[in-house]
C-alpha cells in the first residue's frame, strides 16, 4: 500500500525558489579583478530567470550539456542554477587539466556551448579547433563589449543578459533528470564523467546541511575556496541557497594574502578547500600574521589532511579543521571527521588523531569494507579492505562509458579502489589507494600513513611516498620530500628516526630512498601526482 | 536525460541500519513505572529484528495496519521500526480520545492487531467488543506472564520476543510504500487519517536534523515529552536514530516533578512538548525550584506558545524556547521560530516577539497565503490569507476518505484552514483558525492574538477566547480566563486595560464577557477545546 504523501520532486528549482522567498535579503559576495560585487538572493533570482531565457534563446534544449570554464564568482553561480532549471546539464570544466584531457572531455560530453571567463579565453581558443560539438561560446566578464577572441560564434554574457526577457518560465522537471556532469581524471586512462541527478543533488544538499555534517546555518559566512569545477564545489552553492548562508567567492585569486584579507573583511565563519591551500595559508599566517578568528571551522578535503596541519591550526589559531572525504562519484561528500560525545573527554592529542582520519559517514552514505574475496570486514579499526559505498547521491555508472564502469558492479555498491579501515566509532580511515599500497616482502606498507608521518616532522613542507621496484623485496618505499624554507635543512636520518616511532623497522625507507625535491608535482585537482613521480623513477 | 545516480530508496530500514552501525554504543533510556531502562542502539537493533519475526509469526502482512496504544518507552520505539521494516503500517492510537472516536478510528483503519501497554488495558477492554477487524492483542510490560485480561486472543510482548527467531529478514521496500498512519481529530466531523510514506518520513527526518531546523546533534540528549501517538512524536524517534542522539523517554509520568528530575539526572539538552506541559513546569520551577540549565532549547508546539512563557523561560532560566508549528498532515513539522542573522542586533523584547510567532518554513516545506479568491498575498507581515502548504512530507489526501479530502485540491496545495500572515523575513504568524476568527460588525478580531495578550497579564494562567453570538454586532469576543493561584485575584477591568494597549476599542470584550473558570477544557492532544466552550455558551 502506498502512502498518501504528495509527489513533490526534489529538484534544483525548488532550492532556487526557497532562496528568493525565504532569504531574499541575504547576500552573495564575489571578489573579482574589477572589484567587490555583492547582490541579494532576490537579485540573484532575477538574474537566473533572465539567464534561463538567454539559454533558451541560444537554443539550449532539455538534456543538452552546457559547459563552464570559470573561476568562483556570481556568474558561475547563476549558471549553476539556470542550466539545470532549464532542464539542461551543467558541465563544469576543470581549469587545471591538460589540453588533451579537456579536448577529450568536451568531445566526450558533446558539449553544445561553453561559458568562459574573459581571463581564461586563451586556453579555450587554443583548443577550440578540436571541439566537435560546441556551437556557441559566451564570454563572461564585466565588459559589455565582446573582447577580441578567435572563438566563434561568441557572445558577451552581460549583453545577452541585458537583452533577455525577465519573464519567468520554469519547466516541470522530474527528480531523476540529469542536472550536472563532472569528469574525474583518475590516475589511469581517460577522464570519466559522473552524471548527477536533481534528486541526488537535492538529497546531498540536505545531507550537507545537517548539524553533524557541516552544521551549516543561515548565520554562517561561507567561503568555498574549493573551485566550482570540483564536483559541484562540494555542494556549497546549493546548500548556501537552501539555508540562506552568506556566500563569499574568492574569485581567481586564491593566494594566502587575499584569502586572509577576505576572511577578515567578510568575517568568514567557515572556509573550504584542499590541504595545499590551507598549508599555504598556515605558512603565510606564521610569517605575516593575520586575523582568522572569525572562522568557526575549516573544511579540508580533496586529499588526506596532514595531522600536523590540523594541530597547527587548532593550537596556534584556535580554528578546528574538519576533514571531509569524498569522491566525484559521491556528489561528492562521503565522510566528515568530528568529535563525538564519546570523544569529548579524550586528551586533545587523541582528538587530533581522530580529526586526521577521514571521519564518519553522513546519513545517506552507506559503507562497507571487503577483502579480496568480497567478504565484509569488521569495524574494529584493525581490519582493512576495499571500501565500497552506496547511497542516493552515489553514481551507478560513468557517463557513456560502459568499459570503464567496472567499479559499479551488480551488487549495487560502488567499488572505490580505496583501502580503508573503519573503527568502532564508525570512523573511516583511508589507508591507501589500492594501487598506492607498497608491497614489500609480501607485506603491505601504507604510503599515505608514511607521508603523513613525514609531513609531521619539523622542517618538512610536503612529502609523497611511492613504491620503488626492488629485486629482493619486490617493492620498497621511496619518499620525495620538500623541505620547509626556514631553519636548518632537515636530514634523512631525522626523518627515519621520526618514522621509527610509528613504523616497524622493515617498513622504514633507506637513507638513499629519501629524496629532497623542490615541489611535489600535483594533479589538476591539487592531489599529489604519483604518476609523475613514478615516471621520474623509471 | 536521466542522471546516473543509484536508486537508493529513502526508507525506515535505512535509518535503523545506520543507528546500529554508526552509533551502536549510544543509548535509549526509558523511565518506566518499574524503574529506569537503558540499552544501546545495537541492542535495540537486535530487539527490532526479533520483533519483526514476532510480527510475521502473528501473520502481519505487507500493508497491514498494526496499532499501538502506549506511552513513550522503548517497546513503543521498537514498534516504530519493526512494523514499517516489515512493510506494514504503524498506526499510533491517541490515548486521550473518547471511546467513540477510538472505535471509529480502529474500525476505519481496519487495524489487524493492537499492541497495548499493561497499564492501559482497561480502556481497550471496554471497547474491544466494537472492534471489527482486530485479530490479535499484544500486552506490553515488564511481566513475562500475560496479565489478567478480557482481550482475546492476547499474548505477552516479552514472551513472544523471548520465543522469536533472531534471524535478520528485511524485505525490499519501495520508498513510496506506506509506513505509518495517524488520525487527526479536527474540530468537526470524524477523525481523518494521514497515511505516511517511507519517503516522506525519511525526508522529514533529514529536514528536522538540519542545523537551522532543530539543529539536532549526536551530542544532544533529547527528551520528547510530546506523546509518541502524536504525528510520529514530531519525528523524534527517527531523527534520534539517524543521528545517534541520546533519547530519553519520560514514560507515562509527565508531571513537572518527574520531568525536572529527568532533565537533571539525564542532563537533557533539548526537550519537546505542548505548551501546557511547559506551563506546568514553569509554575513548578518557580515554586519548588530545580535545575534545568542543561537544556540548550525547548521545542514547544501543538498550539500557540504564549509570549509570556517564552519570556519567562528565557529571562528566569536562560532557556530559549523554539516554537514549532505543524500539522498531522505535514508529518508534522511546518515551521520553527528562530533568531536569524538579521535579528541578532534586535532588542531582546523584539526577538521574543519573533519567537512567539510560528517561525520559518524549513527546506522541503513550501507555503503561500491566499485571499478568498485564491489570489496570492504578499509576504509583508500585514496581508493575511488562508495558509496553503506543499512538500514531500505533506499529505495529498486523507486515508480512505474522499468526502473529507476537500482541503486537498487539484492545485497541488494542502489548504490548512489556518489564517496567517508571512513577513519579509519569511516568519509565519498564524492569526487564527478560519473558524476561530471573530467577525464583529463586519470586521475581524483574532481570538489567538487576544488569548495571547490576556495570558501575558500577571495573575492569569490560561485564557481562551471564542465568538459569542451578538444581535447587534453578529459576534463579540468572550474570554474564558483561568486565574493563577498566587496573589490577589485579577479583575476583568485589569484585563481590559491590558488589552487596550494592543487592541482597538471596538475589539475589546465587555466586562461581563470575561468569565473566570477553573480550567480550560482541552482536546485529546492538549489544545484548547473551543467546541466545549461554545457548547457551554449555547
PDB file of N, CA and C in Angstrom, chain A residues 1-8 14 17-18 21 65 175-176 178 195 199 209 211-212 215-220 246 339-342 344 361-363 366 379 390-392 394-396 412, chain B residues 1-8 14 17-18 21 25 63 65 175-176 178 195 199 209 211-212 215-220 246 339-341 344 361-363 366 379 390-392 394-396 412:
ATOM      1  N   UNK A   1       0.843  -1.196   0.000  1.00  0.00           N
ATOM      2  CA  UNK A   1       0.000   0.000   0.000  1.00  0.00           C
ATOM      3  C   UNK A   1       0.882   1.251   0.000  1.00  0.00           C
ATOM      4  N   UNK A   2       0.611   2.144  -0.924  1.00  0.00           N
ATOM      5  CA  UNK A   2       1.425   3.361  -0.994  1.00  0.00           C
ATOM      6  C   UNK A   2       0.902   4.430  -0.043  1.00  0.00           C
ATOM      7  N   UNK A   3       1.819   5.229   0.481  1.00  0.00           N
ATOM      8  CA  UNK A   3       1.423   6.343   1.344  1.00  0.00           C
ATOM      9  C   UNK A   3       0.726   7.422   0.543  1.00  0.00           C
ATOM     10  N   UNK A   4       0.013   8.266   1.241  1.00  0.00           N
ATOM     11  CA  UNK A   4      -0.761   9.305   0.552  1.00  0.00           C
ATOM     12  C   UNK A   4      -0.054  10.652   0.660  1.00  0.00           C
ATOM     13  N   UNK A   5       1.262  10.617   0.501  1.00  0.00           N
ATOM     14  CA  UNK A   5       2.051  11.843   0.594  1.00  0.00           C
ATOM     15  C   UNK A   5       2.215  12.426  -0.809  1.00  0.00           C
ATOM     16  N   UNK A   6       2.270  13.754  -0.877  1.00  0.00           N
ATOM     17  CA  UNK A   6       2.372  14.437  -2.168  1.00  0.00           C
ATOM     18  C   UNK A   6       3.579  13.983  -2.979  1.00  0.00           C
ATOM     19  N   UNK A   7       3.416  14.016  -4.298  1.00  0.00           N
ATOM     20  CA  UNK A   7       4.578  13.920  -5.186  1.00  0.00           C
ATOM     21  C   UNK A   7       5.177  15.304  -5.292  1.00  0.00           C
ATOM     22  N   UNK A   8       6.294  15.481  -4.682  1.00  0.00           N
ATOM     23  CA  UNK A   8       6.970  16.796  -4.718  1.00  0.00           C
ATOM     24  C   UNK A   8       8.409  16.462  -5.067  1.00  0.00           C
ATOM     25  N   UNK A  14      13.517  24.053  -6.855  1.00  0.00           N
ATOM     26  CA  UNK A  14      12.935  24.203  -5.508  1.00  0.00           C
ATOM     27  C   UNK A  14      13.919  24.928  -4.577  1.00  0.00           C
ATOM     28  N   UNK A  17      13.911  28.606  -5.565  1.00  0.00           N
ATOM     29  CA  UNK A  17      12.681  29.256  -5.123  1.00  0.00           C
ATOM     30  C   UNK A  17      12.747  29.577  -3.631  1.00  0.00           C
ATOM     31  N   UNK A  18      13.319  28.659  -2.871  1.00  0.00           N
ATOM     32  CA  UNK A  18      13.456  28.881  -1.430  1.00  0.00           C
ATOM     33  C   UNK A  18      14.387  30.063  -1.133  1.00  0.00           C
ATOM     34  N   UNK A  21      12.593  33.316  -1.732  1.00  0.00           N
ATOM     35  CA  UNK A  21      11.436  33.593  -0.884  1.00  0.00           C
ATOM     36  C   UNK A  21      11.813  33.751   0.580  1.00  0.00           C
ATOM     37  N   UNK A  65      24.247  19.390 -22.813  1.00  0.00           N
ATOM     38  CA  UNK A  65      25.350  19.669 -21.909  1.00  0.00           C
ATOM     39  C   UNK A  65      25.873  21.074 -22.204  1.00  0.00           C
ATOM     40  N   UNK A 175      12.596  14.510 -10.721  1.00  0.00           N
ATOM     41  CA  UNK A 175      13.771  14.496  -9.858  1.00  0.00           C
ATOM     42  C   UNK A 175      14.876  13.572 -10.355  1.00  0.00           C
ATOM     43  N   UNK A 176      14.548  12.632 -11.234  1.00  0.00           N
ATOM     44  CA  UNK A 176      15.613  11.744 -11.714  1.00  0.00           C
ATOM     45  C   UNK A 176      16.302  12.281 -12.972  1.00  0.00           C
ATOM     46  N   UNK A 178      18.791  14.514 -15.255  1.00  0.00           N
ATOM     47  CA  UNK A 178      20.172  14.933 -15.017  1.00  0.00           C
ATOM     48  C   UNK A 178      20.250  16.438 -14.825  1.00  0.00           C
ATOM     49  N   UNK A 195      27.293  11.729 -14.098  1.00  0.00           N
ATOM     50  CA  UNK A 195      26.102  12.485 -14.480  1.00  0.00           C
ATOM     51  C   UNK A 195      25.169  12.568 -13.267  1.00  0.00           C
ATOM     52  N   UNK A 199      17.603  14.798  -8.024  1.00  0.00           N
ATOM     53  CA  UNK A 199      17.306  14.128  -6.758  1.00  0.00           C
ATOM     54  C   UNK A 199      18.577  13.925  -5.928  1.00  0.00           C
ATOM     55  N   UNK A 209      23.688  19.963   4.946  1.00  0.00           N
ATOM     56  CA  UNK A 209      23.137  20.950   5.873  1.00  0.00           C
ATOM     57  C   UNK A 209      22.794  20.392   7.240  1.00  0.00           C
ATOM     58  N   UNK A 211      23.237  19.009  11.042  1.00  0.00           N
ATOM     59  CA  UNK A 211      24.073  19.555  12.110  1.00  0.00           C
ATOM     60  C   UNK A 211      25.410  18.828  12.240  1.00  0.00           C
ATOM     61  N   UNK A 212      25.378  17.521  12.190  1.00  0.00           N
ATOM     62  CA  UNK A 212      26.613  16.766  12.407  1.00  0.00           C
ATOM     63  C   UNK A 212      27.405  16.543  11.126  1.00  0.00           C
ATOM     64  N   UNK A 215      27.031  21.256   9.582  1.00  0.00           N
ATOM     65  CA  UNK A 215      26.409  22.122  10.591  1.00  0.00           C
ATOM     66  C   UNK A 215      26.170  23.525  10.074  1.00  0.00           C
ATOM     67  N   UNK A 216      25.873  23.646   8.794  1.00  0.00           N
ATOM     68  CA  UNK A 216      25.741  24.975   8.189  1.00  0.00           C
ATOM     69  C   UNK A 216      24.448  25.647   8.593  1.00  0.00           C
ATOM     70  N   UNK A 217      24.549  26.934   8.830  1.00  0.00           N
ATOM     71  CA  UNK A 217      23.402  27.709   9.284  1.00  0.00           C
ATOM     72  C   UNK A 217      23.278  28.979   8.452  1.00  0.00           C
ATOM     73  N   UNK A 218      22.097  29.550   8.496  1.00  0.00           N
ATOM     74  CA  UNK A 218      21.849  30.840   7.858  1.00  0.00           C
ATOM     75  C   UNK A 218      22.817  31.883   8.398  1.00  0.00           C
ATOM     76  N   UNK A 219      23.292  31.681   9.621  1.00  0.00           N
ATOM     77  CA  UNK A 219      24.204  32.655  10.226  1.00  0.00           C
ATOM     78  C   UNK A 219      25.633  32.516   9.734  1.00  0.00           C
ATOM     79  N   UNK A 220      25.913  31.444   8.993  1.00  0.00           N
ATOM     80  CA  UNK A 220      27.286  31.254   8.528  1.00  0.00           C
ATOM     81  C   UNK A 220      27.638  32.196   7.387  1.00  0.00           C
ATOM     82  N   UNK A 246      25.456  33.320   3.957  1.00  0.00           N
ATOM     83  CA  UNK A 246      26.138  34.360   3.178  1.00  0.00           C
ATOM     84  C   UNK A 246      27.295  33.680   2.449  1.00  0.00           C
ATOM     85  N   UNK A 339      34.375  15.339  16.437  1.00  0.00           N
ATOM     86  CA  UNK A 339      34.492  14.821  17.802  1.00  0.00           C
ATOM     87  C   UNK A 339      33.093  14.498  18.314  1.00  0.00           C
ATOM     88  N   UNK A 340      32.844  13.239  18.609  1.00  0.00           N
ATOM     89  CA  UNK A 340      31.525  12.839  19.099  1.00  0.00           C
ATOM     90  C   UNK A 340      31.485  12.958  20.623  1.00  0.00           C
ATOM     91  N   UNK A 341      30.285  12.742  21.172  1.00  0.00           N
ATOM     92  CA  UNK A 341      30.084  12.838  22.615  1.00  0.00           C
ATOM     93  C   UNK A 341      31.089  11.975  23.367  1.00  0.00           C
ATOM     94  N   UNK A 342      31.279  10.764  22.840  1.00  0.00           N
ATOM     95  CA  UNK A 342      32.174   9.797  23.477  1.00  0.00           C
ATOM     96  C   UNK A 342      33.617  10.306  23.542  1.00  0.00           C
ATOM     97  N   UNK A 344      34.602  13.451  23.758  1.00  0.00           N
ATOM     98  CA  UNK A 344      34.759  14.770  24.369  1.00  0.00           C
ATOM     99  C   UNK A 344      35.794  14.787  25.486  1.00  0.00           C
ATOM    100  N   UNK A 361      30.567   8.631   8.148  1.00  0.00           N
ATOM    101  CA  UNK A 361      29.662   8.786   7.010  1.00  0.00           C
ATOM    102  C   UNK A 361      28.395   9.519   7.442  1.00  0.00           C
ATOM    103  N   UNK A 362      27.962  10.493   6.655  1.00  0.00           N
ATOM    104  CA  UNK A 362      26.712  11.186   6.983  1.00  0.00           C
ATOM    105  C   UNK A 362      25.508  10.306   6.637  1.00  0.00           C
ATOM    106  N   UNK A 363      24.306  10.691   7.089  1.00  0.00           N
ATOM    107  CA  UNK A 363      23.105   9.993   6.636  1.00  0.00           C
ATOM    108  C   UNK A 363      23.079   9.962   5.109  1.00  0.00           C
ATOM    109  N   UNK A 366      26.152   4.880   2.786  1.00  0.00           N
ATOM    110  CA  UNK A 366      26.405   3.570   3.392  1.00  0.00           C
ATOM    111  C   UNK A 366      27.791   3.102   2.982  1.00  0.00           C
ATOM    112  N   UNK A 379      34.176  -3.656  11.743  1.00  0.00           N
ATOM    113  CA  UNK A 379      34.521  -2.263  12.034  1.00  0.00           C
ATOM    114  C   UNK A 379      35.248  -2.239  13.373  1.00  0.00           C
ATOM    115  N   UNK A 390      27.514   3.151  -1.074  1.00  0.00           N
ATOM    116  CA  UNK A 390      26.293   3.328  -1.851  1.00  0.00           C
ATOM    117  C   UNK A 390      25.412   4.383  -1.178  1.00  0.00           C
ATOM    118  N   UNK A 391      24.463   4.885  -1.924  1.00  0.00           N
ATOM    119  CA  UNK A 391      23.591   5.924  -1.387  1.00  0.00           C
ATOM    120  C   UNK A 391      22.858   6.644  -2.498  1.00  0.00           C
ATOM    121  N   UNK A 392      21.906   7.511  -2.122  1.00  0.00           N
ATOM    122  CA  UNK A 392      21.071   8.181  -3.128  1.00  0.00           C
ATOM    123  C   UNK A 392      21.782   9.296  -3.877  1.00  0.00           C
ATOM    124  N   UNK A 394      25.157   8.626  -4.901  1.00  0.00           N
ATOM    125  CA  UNK A 394      26.344   7.926  -5.419  1.00  0.00           C
ATOM    126  C   UNK A 394      26.057   7.470  -6.852  1.00  0.00           C
ATOM    127  N   UNK A 395      27.071   7.607  -7.704  1.00  0.00           N
ATOM    128  CA  UNK A 395      26.907   7.232  -9.111  1.00  0.00           C
ATOM    129  C   UNK A 395      26.692   5.721  -9.262  1.00  0.00           C
ATOM    130  N   UNK A 396      25.966   5.355 -10.302  1.00  0.00           N
ATOM    131  CA  UNK A 396      25.746   3.938 -10.600  1.00  0.00           C
ATOM    132  C   UNK A 396      26.508   3.511 -11.846  1.00  0.00           C
ATOM    133  N   UNK A 412      25.328  -3.540  -6.459  1.00  0.00           N
ATOM    134  CA  UNK A 412      24.704  -2.293  -6.027  1.00  0.00           C
ATOM    135  C   UNK A 412      25.638  -1.375  -5.262  1.00  0.00           C
TER     136      UNK A 412
ATOM    137  N   UNK B   1      17.125  13.554 -20.270  1.00  0.00           N
ATOM    138  CA  UNK B   1      18.175  12.574 -19.947  1.00  0.00           C
ATOM    139  C   UNK B   1      18.222  12.363 -18.434  1.00  0.00           C
ATOM    140  N   UNK B   2      18.172  11.114 -18.001  1.00  0.00           N
ATOM    141  CA  UNK B   2      18.210  10.837 -16.564  1.00  0.00           C
ATOM    142  C   UNK B   2      19.642  10.783 -16.043  1.00  0.00           C
ATOM    143  N   UNK B   3      19.821  11.188 -14.795  1.00  0.00           N
ATOM    144  CA  UNK B   3      21.131  11.103 -14.165  1.00  0.00           C
ATOM    145  C   UNK B   3      21.508   9.657 -13.887  1.00  0.00           C
ATOM    146  N   UNK B   4      22.781   9.437 -13.683  1.00  0.00           N
ATOM    147  CA  UNK B   4      23.259   8.065 -13.479  1.00  0.00           C
ATOM    148  C   UNK B   4      23.536   7.815 -12.003  1.00  0.00           C
ATOM    149  N   UNK B   5      22.638   8.316 -11.163  1.00  0.00           N
ATOM    150  CA  UNK B   5      22.791   8.144  -9.721  1.00  0.00           C
ATOM    151  C   UNK B   5      22.017   6.894  -9.286  1.00  0.00           C
ATOM    152  N   UNK B   6      22.538   6.222  -8.268  1.00  0.00           N
ATOM    153  CA  UNK B   6      21.939   4.971  -7.791  1.00  0.00           C
ATOM    154  C   UNK B   6      20.480   5.152  -7.392  1.00  0.00           C
ATOM    155  N   UNK B   7      19.711   4.089  -7.567  1.00  0.00           N
ATOM    156  CA  UNK B   7      18.399   4.009  -6.941  1.00  0.00           C
ATOM    157  C   UNK B   7      18.601   3.519  -5.521  1.00  0.00           C
ATOM    158  N   UNK B   8      18.445   4.392  -4.599  1.00  0.00           N
ATOM    159  CA  UNK B   8      18.614   4.035  -3.174  1.00  0.00           C
ATOM    160  C   UNK B   8      17.389   4.596  -2.501  1.00  0.00           C
ATOM    161  N   UNK B  14      16.687   1.877   6.400  1.00  0.00           N
ATOM    162  CA  UNK B  14      17.994   2.528   6.230  1.00  0.00           C
ATOM    163  C   UNK B  14      18.366   3.314   7.489  1.00  0.00           C
ATOM    164  N   UNK B  17      19.402   0.781  10.136  1.00  0.00           N
ATOM    165  CA  UNK B  17      20.715   0.222   9.838  1.00  0.00           C
ATOM    166  C   UNK B  17      21.827   1.196  10.234  1.00  0.00           C
ATOM    167  N   UNK B  18      21.571   2.466   9.993  1.00  0.00           N
ATOM    168  CA  UNK B  18      22.558   3.487  10.363  1.00  0.00           C
ATOM    169  C   UNK B  18      22.743   3.545  11.882  1.00  0.00           C
ATOM    170  N   UNK B  21      24.895   0.692  13.041  1.00  0.00           N
ATOM    171  CA  UNK B  21      26.270   0.658  12.539  1.00  0.00           C
ATOM    172  C   UNK B  21      27.088   1.842  13.020  1.00  0.00           C
ATOM    173  N   UNK B  25      26.904   2.232  20.307  1.00  0.00           N
ATOM    174  CA  UNK B  25      27.074   2.354  21.758  1.00  0.00           C
ATOM    175  C   UNK B  25      26.173   3.417  22.376  1.00  0.00           C
ATOM    176  N   UNK B  63       1.421  -3.999   4.246  1.00  0.00           N
ATOM    177  CA  UNK B  63       0.270  -3.102   4.141  1.00  0.00           C
ATOM    178  C   UNK B  63      -0.721  -3.220   5.292  1.00  0.00           C
ATOM    179  N   UNK B  65      -2.393  -2.721   8.850  1.00  0.00           N
ATOM    180  CA  UNK B  65      -2.304  -1.679   9.869  1.00  0.00           C
ATOM    181  C   UNK B  65      -2.172  -2.335  11.230  1.00  0.00           C
ATOM    182  N   UNK B 175      10.274   3.296  -1.594  1.00  0.00           N
ATOM    183  CA  UNK B 175      10.152   4.482  -0.747  1.00  0.00           C
ATOM    184  C   UNK B 175       8.751   5.080  -0.736  1.00  0.00           C
ATOM    185  N   UNK B 176       7.928   4.734  -1.702  1.00  0.00           N
ATOM    186  CA  UNK B 176       6.572   5.301  -1.690  1.00  0.00           C
ATOM    187  C   UNK B 176       5.576   4.425  -0.937  1.00  0.00           C
ATOM    188  N   UNK B 178       3.631   2.773   2.206  1.00  0.00           N
ATOM    189  CA  UNK B 178       3.165   3.382   3.457  1.00  0.00           C
ATOM    190  C   UNK B 178       3.947   2.820   4.638  1.00  0.00           C
ATOM    191  N   UNK B 195      -1.873   8.897   5.919  1.00  0.00           N
ATOM    192  CA  UNK B 195      -1.077   7.695   5.646  1.00  0.00           C
ATOM    193  C   UNK B 195       0.319   8.126   5.184  1.00  0.00           C
ATOM    194  N   UNK B 199       9.275   7.431   2.178  1.00  0.00           N
ATOM    195  CA  UNK B 199       9.979   8.575   1.598  1.00  0.00           C
ATOM    196  C   UNK B 199       9.687   9.873   2.356  1.00  0.00           C
ATOM    197  N   UNK B 209      16.715  17.287  11.102  1.00  0.00           N
ATOM    198  CA  UNK B 209      18.110  17.241  11.538  1.00  0.00           C
ATOM    199  C   UNK B 209      18.975  18.361  11.004  1.00  0.00           C
ATOM    200  N   UNK B 211      20.613  22.063  10.573  1.00  0.00           N
ATOM    201  CA  UNK B 211      21.085  22.973  11.609  1.00  0.00           C
ATOM    202  C   UNK B 211      20.058  24.038  11.977  1.00  0.00           C
ATOM    203  N   UNK B 212      19.438  24.631  10.979  1.00  0.00           N
ATOM    204  CA  UNK B 212      18.519  25.728  11.264  1.00  0.00           C
ATOM    205  C   UNK B 212      17.095  25.253  11.529  1.00  0.00           C
ATOM    206  N   UNK B 215      18.446  21.624  14.651  1.00  0.00           N
ATOM    207  CA  UNK B 215      19.878  21.659  14.960  1.00  0.00           C
ATOM    208  C   UNK B 215      20.312  20.476  15.808  1.00  0.00           C
ATOM    209  N   UNK B 216      19.692  19.333  15.601  1.00  0.00           N
ATOM    210  CA  UNK B 216      19.980  18.172  16.449  1.00  0.00           C
ATOM    211  C   UNK B 216      21.314  17.544  16.114  1.00  0.00           C
ATOM    212  N   UNK B 217      22.012  17.138  17.155  1.00  0.00           N
ATOM    213  CA  UNK B 217      23.341  16.567  17.001  1.00  0.00           C
ATOM    214  C   UNK B 217      23.434  15.270  17.784  1.00  0.00           C
ATOM    215  N   UNK B 218      24.418  14.488  17.418  1.00  0.00           N
ATOM    216  CA  UNK B 218      24.724  13.265  18.163  1.00  0.00           C
ATOM    217  C   UNK B 218      24.993  13.600  19.618  1.00  0.00           C
ATOM    218  N   UNK B 219      25.440  14.804  19.883  1.00  0.00           N
ATOM    219  CA  UNK B 219      25.763  15.201  21.255  1.00  0.00           C
ATOM    220  C   UNK B 219      24.523  15.565  22.076  1.00  0.00           C
ATOM    221  N   UNK B 220      23.388  15.663  21.414  1.00  0.00           N
ATOM    222  CA  UNK B 220      22.180  16.049  22.143  1.00  0.00           C
ATOM    223  C   UNK B 220      21.634  14.901  22.992  1.00  0.00           C
ATOM    224  N   UNK B 246      21.143  10.808  22.093  1.00  0.00           N
ATOM    225  CA  UNK B 246      20.695  10.047  23.257  1.00  0.00           C
ATOM    226  C   UNK B 246      19.220  10.363  23.464  1.00  0.00           C
ATOM    227  N   UNK B 339      16.001  32.984  15.737  1.00  0.00           N
ATOM    228  CA  UNK B 339      16.598  34.301  15.536  1.00  0.00           C
ATOM    229  C   UNK B 339      17.611  34.196  14.400  1.00  0.00           C
ATOM    230  N   UNK B 340      17.376  34.917  13.315  1.00  0.00           N
ATOM    231  CA  UNK B 340      18.290  34.878  12.185  1.00  0.00           C
ATOM    232  C   UNK B 340      19.389  35.929  12.359  1.00  0.00           C
ATOM    233  N   UNK B 341      20.361  35.885  11.441  1.00  0.00           N
ATOM    234  CA  UNK B 341      21.481  36.826  11.494  1.00  0.00           C
ATOM    235  C   UNK B 341      21.003  38.274  11.579  1.00  0.00           C
ATOM    236  N   UNK B 344      19.867  39.434  15.059  1.00  0.00           N
ATOM    237  CA  UNK B 344      20.794  39.315  16.187  1.00  0.00           C
ATOM    238  C   UNK B 344      20.941  40.610  16.973  1.00  0.00           C
ATOM    239  N   UNK B 361       9.626  28.407   7.566  1.00  0.00           N
ATOM    240  CA  UNK B 361       9.469  27.077   6.986  1.00  0.00           C
ATOM    241  C   UNK B 361      10.838  26.449   6.718  1.00  0.00           C
ATOM    242  N   UNK B 362      11.019  25.185   7.095  1.00  0.00           N
ATOM    243  CA  UNK B 362      12.288  24.526   6.794  1.00  0.00           C
ATOM    244  C   UNK B 362      12.362  24.140   5.311  1.00  0.00           C
ATOM    245  N   UNK B 363      13.536  23.738   4.833  1.00  0.00           N
ATOM    246  CA  UNK B 363      13.621  23.200   3.470  1.00  0.00           C
ATOM    247  C   UNK B 363      12.593  22.072   3.305  1.00  0.00           C
ATOM    248  N   UNK B 366       6.935  24.248   1.418  1.00  0.00           N
ATOM    249  CA  UNK B 366       6.591  25.456   0.671  1.00  0.00           C
ATOM    250  C   UNK B 366       5.277  26.013   1.223  1.00  0.00           C
ATOM    251  N   UNK B 379       4.273  38.760   1.185  1.00  0.00           N
ATOM    252  CA  UNK B 379       4.911  38.449   2.461  1.00  0.00           C
ATOM    253  C   UNK B 379       5.398  39.770   3.069  1.00  0.00           C
ATOM    254  N   UNK B 390       2.752  22.862   0.740  1.00  0.00           N
ATOM    255  CA  UNK B 390       3.041  21.638  -0.008  1.00  0.00           C
ATOM    256  C   UNK B 390       4.482  21.226   0.239  1.00  0.00           C
ATOM    257  N   UNK B 391       4.763  19.990  -0.064  1.00  0.00           N
ATOM    258  CA  UNK B 391       6.114  19.484   0.162  1.00  0.00           C
ATOM    259  C   UNK B 391       6.128  17.967   0.111  1.00  0.00           C
ATOM    260  N   UNK B 392       7.340  17.373   0.154  1.00  0.00           N
ATOM    261  CA  UNK B 392       7.475  15.918   0.004  1.00  0.00           C
ATOM    262  C   UNK B 392       7.059  15.140   1.242  1.00  0.00           C
ATOM    263  N   UNK B 394       4.103  16.259   2.918  1.00  0.00           N
ATOM    264  CA  UNK B 394       2.745  16.768   3.156  1.00  0.00           C
ATOM    265  C   UNK B 394       1.739  15.804   2.517  1.00  0.00           C
ATOM    266  N   UNK B 395       0.636  15.555   3.217  1.00  0.00           N
ATOM    267  CA  UNK B 395      -0.375  14.624   2.717  1.00  0.00           C
ATOM    268  C   UNK B 395      -1.031  15.161   1.451  1.00  0.00           C
ATOM    269  N   UNK B 396      -1.467  14.243   0.612  1.00  0.00           N
ATOM    270  CA  UNK B 396      -2.189  14.618  -0.613  1.00  0.00           C
ATOM    271  C   UNK B 396      -3.666  14.246  -0.504  1.00  0.00           C
ATOM    272  N   UNK B 412      -2.628  21.173  -6.079  1.00  0.00           N
ATOM    273  CA  UNK B 412      -1.402  20.589  -5.536  1.00  0.00           C
ATOM    274  C   UNK B 412      -1.012  21.139  -4.168  1.00  0.00           C
TER     275      UNK B 412
END
